[in-house]
PDB file of C-alpha atoms in Angstrom:
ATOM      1  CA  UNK I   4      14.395 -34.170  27.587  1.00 41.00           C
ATOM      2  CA  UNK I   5      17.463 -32.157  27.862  1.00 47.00           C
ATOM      3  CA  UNK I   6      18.981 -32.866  24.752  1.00 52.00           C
ATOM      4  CA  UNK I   7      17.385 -30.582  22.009  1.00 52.00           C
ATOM      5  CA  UNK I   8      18.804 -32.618  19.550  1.00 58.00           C
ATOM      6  CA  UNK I   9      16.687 -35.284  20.671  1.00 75.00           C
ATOM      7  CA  UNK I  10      13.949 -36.604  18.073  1.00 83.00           C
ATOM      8  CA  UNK I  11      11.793 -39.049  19.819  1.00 90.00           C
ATOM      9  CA  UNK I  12      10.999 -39.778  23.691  1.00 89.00           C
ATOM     10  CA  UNK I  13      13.108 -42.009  24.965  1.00 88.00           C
ATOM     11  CA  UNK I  14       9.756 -44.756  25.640  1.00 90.00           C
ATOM     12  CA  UNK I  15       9.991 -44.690  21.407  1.00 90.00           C
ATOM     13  CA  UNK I  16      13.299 -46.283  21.383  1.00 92.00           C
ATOM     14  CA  UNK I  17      13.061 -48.405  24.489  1.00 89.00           C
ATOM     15  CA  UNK I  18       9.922 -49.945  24.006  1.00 90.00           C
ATOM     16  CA  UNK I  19       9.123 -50.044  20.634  1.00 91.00           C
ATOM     17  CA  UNK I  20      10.909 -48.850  17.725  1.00 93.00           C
ATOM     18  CA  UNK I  21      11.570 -46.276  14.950  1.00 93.00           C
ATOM     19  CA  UNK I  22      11.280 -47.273  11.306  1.00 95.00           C
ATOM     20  CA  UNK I  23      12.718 -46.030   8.185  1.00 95.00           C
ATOM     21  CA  UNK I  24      12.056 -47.359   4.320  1.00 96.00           C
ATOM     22  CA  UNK I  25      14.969 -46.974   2.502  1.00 96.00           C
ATOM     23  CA  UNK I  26      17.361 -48.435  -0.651  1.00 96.00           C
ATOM     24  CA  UNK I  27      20.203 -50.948   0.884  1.00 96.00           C
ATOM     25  CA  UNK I  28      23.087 -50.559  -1.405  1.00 95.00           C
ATOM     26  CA  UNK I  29      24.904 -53.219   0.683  1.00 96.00           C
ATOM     27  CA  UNK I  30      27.643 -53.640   3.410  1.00 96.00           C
ATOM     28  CA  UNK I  31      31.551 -54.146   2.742  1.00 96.00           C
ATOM     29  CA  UNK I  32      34.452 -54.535   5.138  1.00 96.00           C
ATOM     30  CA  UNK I  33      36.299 -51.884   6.444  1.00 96.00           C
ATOM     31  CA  UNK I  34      40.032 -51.466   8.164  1.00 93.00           C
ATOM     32  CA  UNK I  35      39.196 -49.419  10.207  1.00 90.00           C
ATOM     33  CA  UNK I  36      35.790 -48.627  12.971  1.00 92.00           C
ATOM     34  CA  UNK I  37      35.655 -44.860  12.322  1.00 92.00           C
ATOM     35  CA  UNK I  38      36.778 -42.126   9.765  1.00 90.00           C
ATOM     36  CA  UNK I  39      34.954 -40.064   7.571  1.00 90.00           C
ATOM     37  CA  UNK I  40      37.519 -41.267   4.292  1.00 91.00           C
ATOM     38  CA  UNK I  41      36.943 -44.989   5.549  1.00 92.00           C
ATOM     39  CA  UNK I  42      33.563 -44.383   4.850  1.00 92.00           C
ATOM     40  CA  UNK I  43      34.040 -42.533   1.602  1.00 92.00           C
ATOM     41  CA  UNK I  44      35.987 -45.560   0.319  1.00 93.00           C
ATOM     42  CA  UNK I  45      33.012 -47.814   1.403  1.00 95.00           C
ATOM     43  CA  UNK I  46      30.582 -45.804  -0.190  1.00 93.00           C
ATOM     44  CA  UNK I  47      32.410 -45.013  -3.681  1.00 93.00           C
ATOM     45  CA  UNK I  48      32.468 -48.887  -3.924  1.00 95.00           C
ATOM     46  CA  UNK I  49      29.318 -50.097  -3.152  1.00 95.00           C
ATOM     47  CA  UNK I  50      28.106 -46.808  -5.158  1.00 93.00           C
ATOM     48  CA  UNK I  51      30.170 -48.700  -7.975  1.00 94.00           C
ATOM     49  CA  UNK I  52      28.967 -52.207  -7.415  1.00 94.00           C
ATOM     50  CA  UNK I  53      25.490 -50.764  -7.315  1.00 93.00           C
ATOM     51  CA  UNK I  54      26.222 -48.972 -10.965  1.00 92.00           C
ATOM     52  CA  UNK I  55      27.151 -52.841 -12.681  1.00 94.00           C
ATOM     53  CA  UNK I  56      24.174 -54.290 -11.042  1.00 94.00           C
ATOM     54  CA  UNK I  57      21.599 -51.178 -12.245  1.00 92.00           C
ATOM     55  CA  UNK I  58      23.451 -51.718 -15.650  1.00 94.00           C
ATOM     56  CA  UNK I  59      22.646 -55.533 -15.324  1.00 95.00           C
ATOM     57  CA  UNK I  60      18.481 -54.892 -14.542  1.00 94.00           C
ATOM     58  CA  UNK I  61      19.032 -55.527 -11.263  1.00 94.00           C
ATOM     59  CA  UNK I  62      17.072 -52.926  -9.005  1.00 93.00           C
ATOM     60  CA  UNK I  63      18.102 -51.596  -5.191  1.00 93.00           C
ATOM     61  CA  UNK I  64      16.295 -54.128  -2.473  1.00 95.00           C
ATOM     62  CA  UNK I  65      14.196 -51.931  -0.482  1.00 96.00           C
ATOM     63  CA  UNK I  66      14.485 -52.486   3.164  1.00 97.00           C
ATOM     64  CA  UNK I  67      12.945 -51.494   6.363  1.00 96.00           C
ATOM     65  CA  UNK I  68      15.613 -49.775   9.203  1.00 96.00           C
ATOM     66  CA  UNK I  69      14.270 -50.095  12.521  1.00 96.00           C
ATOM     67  CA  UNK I  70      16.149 -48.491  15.423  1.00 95.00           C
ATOM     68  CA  UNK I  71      15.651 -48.934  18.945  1.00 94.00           C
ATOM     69  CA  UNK I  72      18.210 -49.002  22.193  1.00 91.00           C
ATOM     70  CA  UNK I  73      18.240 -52.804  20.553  1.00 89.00           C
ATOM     71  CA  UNK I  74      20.100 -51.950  17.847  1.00 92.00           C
ATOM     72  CA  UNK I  75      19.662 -51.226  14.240  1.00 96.00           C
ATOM     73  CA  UNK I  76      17.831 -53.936  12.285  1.00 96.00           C
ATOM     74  CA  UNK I  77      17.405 -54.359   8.534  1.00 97.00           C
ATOM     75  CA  UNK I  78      14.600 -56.472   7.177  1.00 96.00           C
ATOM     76  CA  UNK I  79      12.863 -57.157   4.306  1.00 96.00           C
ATOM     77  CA  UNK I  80      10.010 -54.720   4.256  1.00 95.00           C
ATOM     78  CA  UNK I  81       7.062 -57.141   3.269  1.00 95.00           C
ATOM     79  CA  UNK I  82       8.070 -60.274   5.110  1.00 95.00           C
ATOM     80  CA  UNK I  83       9.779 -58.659   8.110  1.00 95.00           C
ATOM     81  CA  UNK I  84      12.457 -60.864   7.551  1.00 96.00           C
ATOM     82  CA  UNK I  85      15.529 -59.939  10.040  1.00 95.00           C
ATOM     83  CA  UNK I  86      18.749 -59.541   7.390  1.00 96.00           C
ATOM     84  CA  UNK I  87      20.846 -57.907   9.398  1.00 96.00           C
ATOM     85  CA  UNK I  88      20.581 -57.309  13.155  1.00 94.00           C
ATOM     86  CA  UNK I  89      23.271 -54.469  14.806  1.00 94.00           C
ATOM     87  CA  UNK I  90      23.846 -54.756  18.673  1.00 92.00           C
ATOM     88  CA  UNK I  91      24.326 -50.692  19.319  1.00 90.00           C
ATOM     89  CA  UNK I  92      27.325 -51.323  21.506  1.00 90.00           C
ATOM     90  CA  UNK I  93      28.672 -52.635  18.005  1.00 93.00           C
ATOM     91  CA  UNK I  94      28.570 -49.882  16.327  1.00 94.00           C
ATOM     92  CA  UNK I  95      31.166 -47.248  16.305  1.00 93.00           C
ATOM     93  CA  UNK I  96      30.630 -44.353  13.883  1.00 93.00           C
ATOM     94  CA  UNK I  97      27.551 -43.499  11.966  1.00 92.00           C
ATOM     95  CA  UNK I  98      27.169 -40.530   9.549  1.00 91.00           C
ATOM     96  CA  UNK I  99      24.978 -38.703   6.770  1.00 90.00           C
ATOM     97  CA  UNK I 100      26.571 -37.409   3.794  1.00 87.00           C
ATOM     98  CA  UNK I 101      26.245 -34.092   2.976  1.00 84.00           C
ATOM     99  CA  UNK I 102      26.542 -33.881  -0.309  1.00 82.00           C
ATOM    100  CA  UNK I 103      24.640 -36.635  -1.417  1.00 80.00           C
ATOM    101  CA  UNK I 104      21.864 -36.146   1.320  1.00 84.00           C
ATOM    102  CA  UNK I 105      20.023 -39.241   0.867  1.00 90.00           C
ATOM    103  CA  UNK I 106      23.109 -41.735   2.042  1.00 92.00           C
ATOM    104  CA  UNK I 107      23.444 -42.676   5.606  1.00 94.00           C
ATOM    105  CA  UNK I 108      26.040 -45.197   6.261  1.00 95.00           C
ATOM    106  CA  UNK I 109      27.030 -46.390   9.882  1.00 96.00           C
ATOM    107  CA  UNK I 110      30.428 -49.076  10.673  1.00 96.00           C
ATOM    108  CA  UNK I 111      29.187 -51.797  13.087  1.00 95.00           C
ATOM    109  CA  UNK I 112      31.734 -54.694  14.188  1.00 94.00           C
ATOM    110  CA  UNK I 113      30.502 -58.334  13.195  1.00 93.00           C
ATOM    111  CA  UNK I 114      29.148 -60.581  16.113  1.00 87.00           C
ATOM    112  CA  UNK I 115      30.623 -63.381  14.465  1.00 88.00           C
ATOM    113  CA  UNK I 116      33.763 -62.340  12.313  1.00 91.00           C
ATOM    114  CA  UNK I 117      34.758 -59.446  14.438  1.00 89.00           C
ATOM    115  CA  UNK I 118      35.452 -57.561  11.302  1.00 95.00           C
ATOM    116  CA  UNK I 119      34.311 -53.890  10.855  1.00 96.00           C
ATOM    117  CA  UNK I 120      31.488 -53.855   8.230  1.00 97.00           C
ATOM    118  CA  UNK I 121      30.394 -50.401   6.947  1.00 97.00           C
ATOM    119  CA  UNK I 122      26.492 -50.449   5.840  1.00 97.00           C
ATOM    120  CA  UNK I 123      25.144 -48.195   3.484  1.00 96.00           C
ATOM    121  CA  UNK I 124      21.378 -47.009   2.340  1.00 95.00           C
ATOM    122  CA  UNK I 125      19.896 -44.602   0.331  1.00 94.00           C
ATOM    123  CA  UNK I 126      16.822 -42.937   1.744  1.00 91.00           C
ATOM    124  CA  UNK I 127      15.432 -38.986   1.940  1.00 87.00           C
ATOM    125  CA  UNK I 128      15.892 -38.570   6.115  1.00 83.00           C
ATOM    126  CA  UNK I 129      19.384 -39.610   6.201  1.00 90.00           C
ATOM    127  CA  UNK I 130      20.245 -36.575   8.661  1.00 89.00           C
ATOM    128  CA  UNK I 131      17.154 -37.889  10.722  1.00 91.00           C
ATOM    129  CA  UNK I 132      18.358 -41.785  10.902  1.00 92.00           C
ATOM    130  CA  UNK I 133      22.240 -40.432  12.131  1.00 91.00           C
ATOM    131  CA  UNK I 134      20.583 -38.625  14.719  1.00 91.00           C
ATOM    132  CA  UNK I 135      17.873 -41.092  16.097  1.00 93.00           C
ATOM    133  CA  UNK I 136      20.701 -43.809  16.025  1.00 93.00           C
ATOM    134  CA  UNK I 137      22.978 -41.306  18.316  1.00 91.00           C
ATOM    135  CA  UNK I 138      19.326 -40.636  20.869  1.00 92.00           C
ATOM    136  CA  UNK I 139      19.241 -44.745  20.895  1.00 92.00           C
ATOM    137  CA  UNK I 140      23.288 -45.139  21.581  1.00 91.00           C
ATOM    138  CA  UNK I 141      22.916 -42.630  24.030  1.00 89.00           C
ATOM    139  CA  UNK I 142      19.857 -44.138  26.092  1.00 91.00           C
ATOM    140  CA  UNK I 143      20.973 -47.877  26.034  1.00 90.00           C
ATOM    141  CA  UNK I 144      24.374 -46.520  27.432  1.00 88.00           C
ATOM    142  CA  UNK I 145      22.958 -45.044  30.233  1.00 88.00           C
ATOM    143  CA  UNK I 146      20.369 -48.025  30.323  1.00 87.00           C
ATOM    144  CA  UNK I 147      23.513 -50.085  30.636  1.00 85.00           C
ATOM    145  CA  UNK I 148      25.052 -48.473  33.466  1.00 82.00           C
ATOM    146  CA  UNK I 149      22.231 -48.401  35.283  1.00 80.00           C
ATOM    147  CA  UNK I 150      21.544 -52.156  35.090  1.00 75.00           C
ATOM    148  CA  UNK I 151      25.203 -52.247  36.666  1.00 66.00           C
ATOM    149  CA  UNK I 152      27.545 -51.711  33.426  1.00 62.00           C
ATOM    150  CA  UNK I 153      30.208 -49.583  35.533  1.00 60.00           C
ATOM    151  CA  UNK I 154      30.580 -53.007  38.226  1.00 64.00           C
ATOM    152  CA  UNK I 155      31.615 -55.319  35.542  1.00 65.00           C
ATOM    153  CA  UNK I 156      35.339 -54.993  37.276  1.00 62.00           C
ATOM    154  CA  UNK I 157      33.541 -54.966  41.203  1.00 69.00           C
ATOM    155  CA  UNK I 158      31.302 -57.920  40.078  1.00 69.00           C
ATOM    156  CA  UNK I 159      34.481 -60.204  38.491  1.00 68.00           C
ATOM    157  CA  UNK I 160      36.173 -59.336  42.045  1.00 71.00           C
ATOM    158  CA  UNK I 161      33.065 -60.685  43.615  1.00 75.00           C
ATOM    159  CA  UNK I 162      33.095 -63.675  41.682  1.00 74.00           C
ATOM    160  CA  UNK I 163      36.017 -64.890  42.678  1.00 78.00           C
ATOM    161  CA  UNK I 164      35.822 -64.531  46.242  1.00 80.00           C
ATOM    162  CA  UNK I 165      32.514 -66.231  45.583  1.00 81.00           C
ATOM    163  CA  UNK I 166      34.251 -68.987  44.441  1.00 82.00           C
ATOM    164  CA  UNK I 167      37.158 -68.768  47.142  1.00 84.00           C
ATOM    165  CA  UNK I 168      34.306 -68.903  49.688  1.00 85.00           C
ATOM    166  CA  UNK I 169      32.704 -71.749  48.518  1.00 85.00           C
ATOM    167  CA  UNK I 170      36.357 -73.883  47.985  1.00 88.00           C
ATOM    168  CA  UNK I 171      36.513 -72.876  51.264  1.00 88.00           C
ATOM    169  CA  UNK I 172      33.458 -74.019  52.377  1.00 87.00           C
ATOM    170  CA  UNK I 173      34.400 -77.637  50.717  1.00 88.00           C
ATOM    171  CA  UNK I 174      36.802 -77.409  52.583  1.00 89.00           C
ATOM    172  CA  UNK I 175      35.466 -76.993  55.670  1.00 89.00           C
ATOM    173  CA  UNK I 176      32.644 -79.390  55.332  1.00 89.00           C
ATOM    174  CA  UNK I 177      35.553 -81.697  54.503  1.00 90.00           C
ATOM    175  CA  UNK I 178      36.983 -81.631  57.655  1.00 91.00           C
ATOM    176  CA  UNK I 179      33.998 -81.212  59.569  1.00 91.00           C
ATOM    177  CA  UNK I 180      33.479 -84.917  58.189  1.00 92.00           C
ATOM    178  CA  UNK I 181      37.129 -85.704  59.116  1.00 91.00           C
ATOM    179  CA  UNK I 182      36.349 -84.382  62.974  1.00 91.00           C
ATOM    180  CA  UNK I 183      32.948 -86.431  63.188  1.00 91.00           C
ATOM    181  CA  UNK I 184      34.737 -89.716  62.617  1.00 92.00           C
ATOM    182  CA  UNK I 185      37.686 -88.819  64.447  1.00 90.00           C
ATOM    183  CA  UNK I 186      34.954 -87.930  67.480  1.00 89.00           C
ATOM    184  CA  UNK I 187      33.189 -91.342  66.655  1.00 90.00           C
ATOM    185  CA  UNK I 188      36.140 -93.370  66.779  1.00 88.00           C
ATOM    186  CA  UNK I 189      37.337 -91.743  70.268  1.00 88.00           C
ATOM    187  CA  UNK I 190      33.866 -92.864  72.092  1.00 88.00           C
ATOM    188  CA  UNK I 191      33.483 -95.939  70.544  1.00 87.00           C
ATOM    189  CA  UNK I 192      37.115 -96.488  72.356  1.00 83.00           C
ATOM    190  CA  UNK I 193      35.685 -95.020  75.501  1.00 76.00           C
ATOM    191  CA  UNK I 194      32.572 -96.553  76.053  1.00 66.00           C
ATOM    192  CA  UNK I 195      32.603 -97.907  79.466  1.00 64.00           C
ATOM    193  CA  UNK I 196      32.390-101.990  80.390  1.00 60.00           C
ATOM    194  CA  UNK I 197      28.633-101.346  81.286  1.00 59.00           C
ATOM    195  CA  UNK I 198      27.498 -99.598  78.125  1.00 53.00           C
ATOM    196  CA  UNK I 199      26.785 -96.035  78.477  1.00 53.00           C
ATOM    197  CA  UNK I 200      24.542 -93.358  77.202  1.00 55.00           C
ATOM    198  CA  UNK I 201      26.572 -90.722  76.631  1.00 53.00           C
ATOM    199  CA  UNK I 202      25.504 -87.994  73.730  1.00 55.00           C
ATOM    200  CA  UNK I 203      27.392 -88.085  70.407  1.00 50.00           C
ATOM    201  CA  UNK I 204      27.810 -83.847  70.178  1.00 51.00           C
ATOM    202  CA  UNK I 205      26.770 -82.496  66.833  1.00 57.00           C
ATOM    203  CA  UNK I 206      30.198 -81.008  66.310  1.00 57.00           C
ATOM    204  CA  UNK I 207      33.105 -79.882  68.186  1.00 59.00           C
ATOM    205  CA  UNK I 208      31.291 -76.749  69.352  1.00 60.00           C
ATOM    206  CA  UNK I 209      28.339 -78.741  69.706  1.00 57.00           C
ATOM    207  CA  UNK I 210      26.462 -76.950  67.388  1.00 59.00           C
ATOM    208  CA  UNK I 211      24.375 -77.822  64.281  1.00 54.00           C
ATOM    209  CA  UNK I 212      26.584 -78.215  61.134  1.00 54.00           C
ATOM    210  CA  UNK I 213      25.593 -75.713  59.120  1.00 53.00           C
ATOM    211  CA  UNK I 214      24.997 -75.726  55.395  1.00 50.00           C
ATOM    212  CA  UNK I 215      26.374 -73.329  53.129  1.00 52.00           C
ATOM    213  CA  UNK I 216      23.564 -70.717  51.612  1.00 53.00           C
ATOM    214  CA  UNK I 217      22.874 -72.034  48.034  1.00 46.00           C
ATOM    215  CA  UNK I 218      24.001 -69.082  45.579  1.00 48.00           C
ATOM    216  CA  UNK I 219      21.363 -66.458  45.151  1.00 48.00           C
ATOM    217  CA  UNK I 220      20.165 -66.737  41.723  1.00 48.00           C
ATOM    218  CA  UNK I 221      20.503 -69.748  39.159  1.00 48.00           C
ATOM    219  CA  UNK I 222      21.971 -69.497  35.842  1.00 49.00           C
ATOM    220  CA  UNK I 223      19.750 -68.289  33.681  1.00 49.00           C
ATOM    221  CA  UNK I 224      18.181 -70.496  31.508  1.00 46.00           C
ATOM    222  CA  UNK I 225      20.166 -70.711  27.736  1.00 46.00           C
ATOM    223  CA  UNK I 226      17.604 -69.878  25.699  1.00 45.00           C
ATOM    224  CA  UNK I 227      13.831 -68.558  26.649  1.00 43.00           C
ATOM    225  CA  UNK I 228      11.053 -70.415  24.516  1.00 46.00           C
ATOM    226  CA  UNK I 229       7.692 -68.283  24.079  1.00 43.00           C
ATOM    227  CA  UNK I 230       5.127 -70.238  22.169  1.00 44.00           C
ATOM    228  CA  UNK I 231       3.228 -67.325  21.290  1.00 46.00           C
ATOM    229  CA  UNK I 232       6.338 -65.320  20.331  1.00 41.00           C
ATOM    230  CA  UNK I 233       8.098 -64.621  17.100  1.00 44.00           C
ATOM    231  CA  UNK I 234      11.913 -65.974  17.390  1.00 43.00           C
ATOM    232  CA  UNK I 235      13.160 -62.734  17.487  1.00 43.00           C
ATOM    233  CA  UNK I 236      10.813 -60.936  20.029  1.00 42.00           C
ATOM    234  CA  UNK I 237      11.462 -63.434  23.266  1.00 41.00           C
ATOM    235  CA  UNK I 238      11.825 -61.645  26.231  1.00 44.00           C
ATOM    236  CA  UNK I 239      15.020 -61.202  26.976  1.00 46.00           C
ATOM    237  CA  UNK I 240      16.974 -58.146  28.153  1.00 47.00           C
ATOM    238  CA  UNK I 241      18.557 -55.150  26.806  1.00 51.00           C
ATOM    239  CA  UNK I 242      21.215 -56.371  24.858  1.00 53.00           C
ATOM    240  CA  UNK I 243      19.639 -59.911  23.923  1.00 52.00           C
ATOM    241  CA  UNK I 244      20.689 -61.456  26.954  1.00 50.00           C
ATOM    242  CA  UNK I 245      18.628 -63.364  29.168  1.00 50.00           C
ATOM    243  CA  UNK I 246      17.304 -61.365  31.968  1.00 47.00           C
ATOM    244  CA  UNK I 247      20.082 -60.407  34.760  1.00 46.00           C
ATOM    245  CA  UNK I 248      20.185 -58.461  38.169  1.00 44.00           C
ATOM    246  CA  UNK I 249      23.576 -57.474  38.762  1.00 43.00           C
ATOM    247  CA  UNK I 250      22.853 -55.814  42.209  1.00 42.00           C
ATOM    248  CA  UNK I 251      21.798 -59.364  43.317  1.00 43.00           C
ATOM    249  CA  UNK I 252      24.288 -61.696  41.639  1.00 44.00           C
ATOM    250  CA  UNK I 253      27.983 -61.676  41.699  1.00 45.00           C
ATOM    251  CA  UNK I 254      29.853 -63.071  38.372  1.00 42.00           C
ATOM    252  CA  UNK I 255      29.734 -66.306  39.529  1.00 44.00           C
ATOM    253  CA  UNK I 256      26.490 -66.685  39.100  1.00 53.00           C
ATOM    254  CA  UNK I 257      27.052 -65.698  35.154  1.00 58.00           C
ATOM    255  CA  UNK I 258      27.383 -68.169  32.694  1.00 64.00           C
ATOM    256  CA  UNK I 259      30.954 -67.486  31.255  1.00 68.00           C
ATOM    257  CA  UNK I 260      29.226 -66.264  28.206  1.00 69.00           C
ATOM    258  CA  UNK I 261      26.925 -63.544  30.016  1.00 69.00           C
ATOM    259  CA  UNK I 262      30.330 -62.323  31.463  1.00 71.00           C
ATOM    260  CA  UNK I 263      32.230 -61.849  28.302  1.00 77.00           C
ATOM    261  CA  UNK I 264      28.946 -60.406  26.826  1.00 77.00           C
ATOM    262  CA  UNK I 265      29.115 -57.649  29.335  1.00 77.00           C
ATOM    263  CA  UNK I 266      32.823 -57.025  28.825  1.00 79.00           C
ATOM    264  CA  UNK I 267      32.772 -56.613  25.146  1.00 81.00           C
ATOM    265  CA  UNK I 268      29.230 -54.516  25.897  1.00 83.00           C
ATOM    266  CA  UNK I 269      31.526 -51.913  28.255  1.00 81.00           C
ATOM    267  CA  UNK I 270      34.339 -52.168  25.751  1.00 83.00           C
ATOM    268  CA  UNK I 271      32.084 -51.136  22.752  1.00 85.00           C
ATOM    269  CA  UNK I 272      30.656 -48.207  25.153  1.00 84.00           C
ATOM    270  CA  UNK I 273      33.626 -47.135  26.277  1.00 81.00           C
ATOM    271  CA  UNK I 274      34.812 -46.870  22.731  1.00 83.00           C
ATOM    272  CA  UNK I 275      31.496 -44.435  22.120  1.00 84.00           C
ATOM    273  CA  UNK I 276      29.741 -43.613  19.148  1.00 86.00           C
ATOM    274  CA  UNK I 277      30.724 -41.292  16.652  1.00 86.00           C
ATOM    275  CA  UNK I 278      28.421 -39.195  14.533  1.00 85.00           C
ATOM    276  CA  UNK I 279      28.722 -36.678  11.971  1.00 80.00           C
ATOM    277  CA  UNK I 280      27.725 -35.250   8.594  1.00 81.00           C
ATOM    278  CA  UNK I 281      30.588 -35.510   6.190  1.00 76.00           C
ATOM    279  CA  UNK I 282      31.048 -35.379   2.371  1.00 73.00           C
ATOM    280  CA  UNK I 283      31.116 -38.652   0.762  1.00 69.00           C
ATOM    281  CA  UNK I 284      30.289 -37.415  -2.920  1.00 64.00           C
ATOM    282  CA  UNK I 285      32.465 -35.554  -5.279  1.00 56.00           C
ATOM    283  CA  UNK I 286      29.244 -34.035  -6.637  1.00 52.00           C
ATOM    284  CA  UNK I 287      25.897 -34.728  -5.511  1.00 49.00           C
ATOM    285  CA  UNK I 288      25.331 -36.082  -8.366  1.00 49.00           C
ATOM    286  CA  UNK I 289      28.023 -38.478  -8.425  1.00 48.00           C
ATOM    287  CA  UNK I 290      27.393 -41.999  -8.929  1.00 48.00           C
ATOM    288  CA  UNK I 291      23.086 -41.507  -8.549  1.00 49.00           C
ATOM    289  CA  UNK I 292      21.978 -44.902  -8.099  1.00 48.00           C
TER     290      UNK I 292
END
């Protein structure tokens, strides 16, 4: 590869994944989706919060990170339990701290809230996870425009004329219908005394009505059921979507929610990921969980 700064081979990330034990000390919500001091703030606290709950008996959960051009996923290391699940187009900023070198924190914005949560975990290769979760951003980015990402606006235009065309071709069949009884009515009045054989044309042109092509791919199905799959491994594509080929459908052919998928998925991209190693801790010893 021709980033140096690369860890793993891009087949790592897109096919399987990379996984990381580590202490979660938590998520909290944040104004803002990047900044090194909006980070800070989010660590101090749940640093803090963490402090009450040691002081209470209460240990750190341990959790597995795995990161792929899926996303970042946090589950419980023994069960494999899915607690958290971050699209990648989600998240905007990720960082290690530099002080403290075992925190690594990244800001990813809530599927369902919309809100800007800032995760945080405690682990020794905290420079390593900030920069296999930039390789991953970078590769399902260009994985995105390649599956058609950059003719989100192109394929909306398409969709509409799709539509236009096929109002129009309502239309059109509409009157066709119109025509053929207007047609029948005029040689039923001209039949002559003596009865007549004379051919009913097809249609004005005397050619074959035609039928409009039927759209080029269906919907895809809502949700993909794989008996001998885990809930969260069904085949589906990059971004947890079912399957698509954008060089082969226009929007029309998207469900609605497909379509907004893709625009928030260009939106997030656009917005890019930000990654650095910043100071968090006023000492590296500060707050030690």
């Amino acid at each position: 590869s021709n980033h140096k700064s690369w860890m793993h081979t891009p087949e790592a990330l897109a096919k399987h994944f990379i996984a990381y034990n580590a202490k979660f000390l938590g998520n909290t919500e944040v104004e803002q989706p990047k900044g090194t001091e909006v980070v800070r703030d989010a660590v101090r606290k749940l640093k803090f919060q963490r402090h009450i709950k040691k002081s209470e008996g209460q240990k750190i959960p341990k959790v597995e990170l795995q990161i792929s051009i899926y996303g970042v996923k946090i589950l419980e290391p023994k069960t494999k339990e899915v607690q958290h699940n971050c699209q990648l187009h989600r998240i905007s900023f990720c960082a290690d701290d530099k002080t403290d070198k075992r925190i690594f924190t990244f800001i990813c914005k809530d599927s369902e809230s919309n809100k800007h949560l800032c995760y945080v975990s405690q682990q020794r290769n905290a420079e390593e996870i900030t920069l296999t979760i930039g390789q991953a951003f970078d590769l399902a980015y260009k994985k995105f425009l390649e599956s058609g990402g950059k003719d989100v606006e192109t394929r909306k235009q398409i969709g509409s004329l799709q539509k236009r065309i096929q109002e129009l071709e309502t239309e059109n069949s509409e009157l066709k219908k119109q025509l053929q009884s207007l047609e029948n009515q005029l040689l039923t009045n001209q039949v002559p005394p003596g009865g007549g054989n004379s051919k009913v044309p097809t249609d004005i042109f005397d050619m074959v009505p035609f039928s409009p092509l039927a759209p080029c791919c269906p919907s895809p199905p809502a949700t993909l059921h794989h008996p001998h799959l885990q809930p969260d491994l069904q085949i589906s594509d990059l971004f947890g979507s079912e399957p698509f080929d954008p060089f082969t459908c226009g929007a029309a052919d998207f469900p609605p929610d497909i379509q907004s998928r893709l625009d928030e998925m260009q939106e997030g991209f656009k917005m890019g990921l930000t990654v650095e190693g910043a100071v968090f801790s006023l000492d590296p010893l500060d707050g030690r969980c």
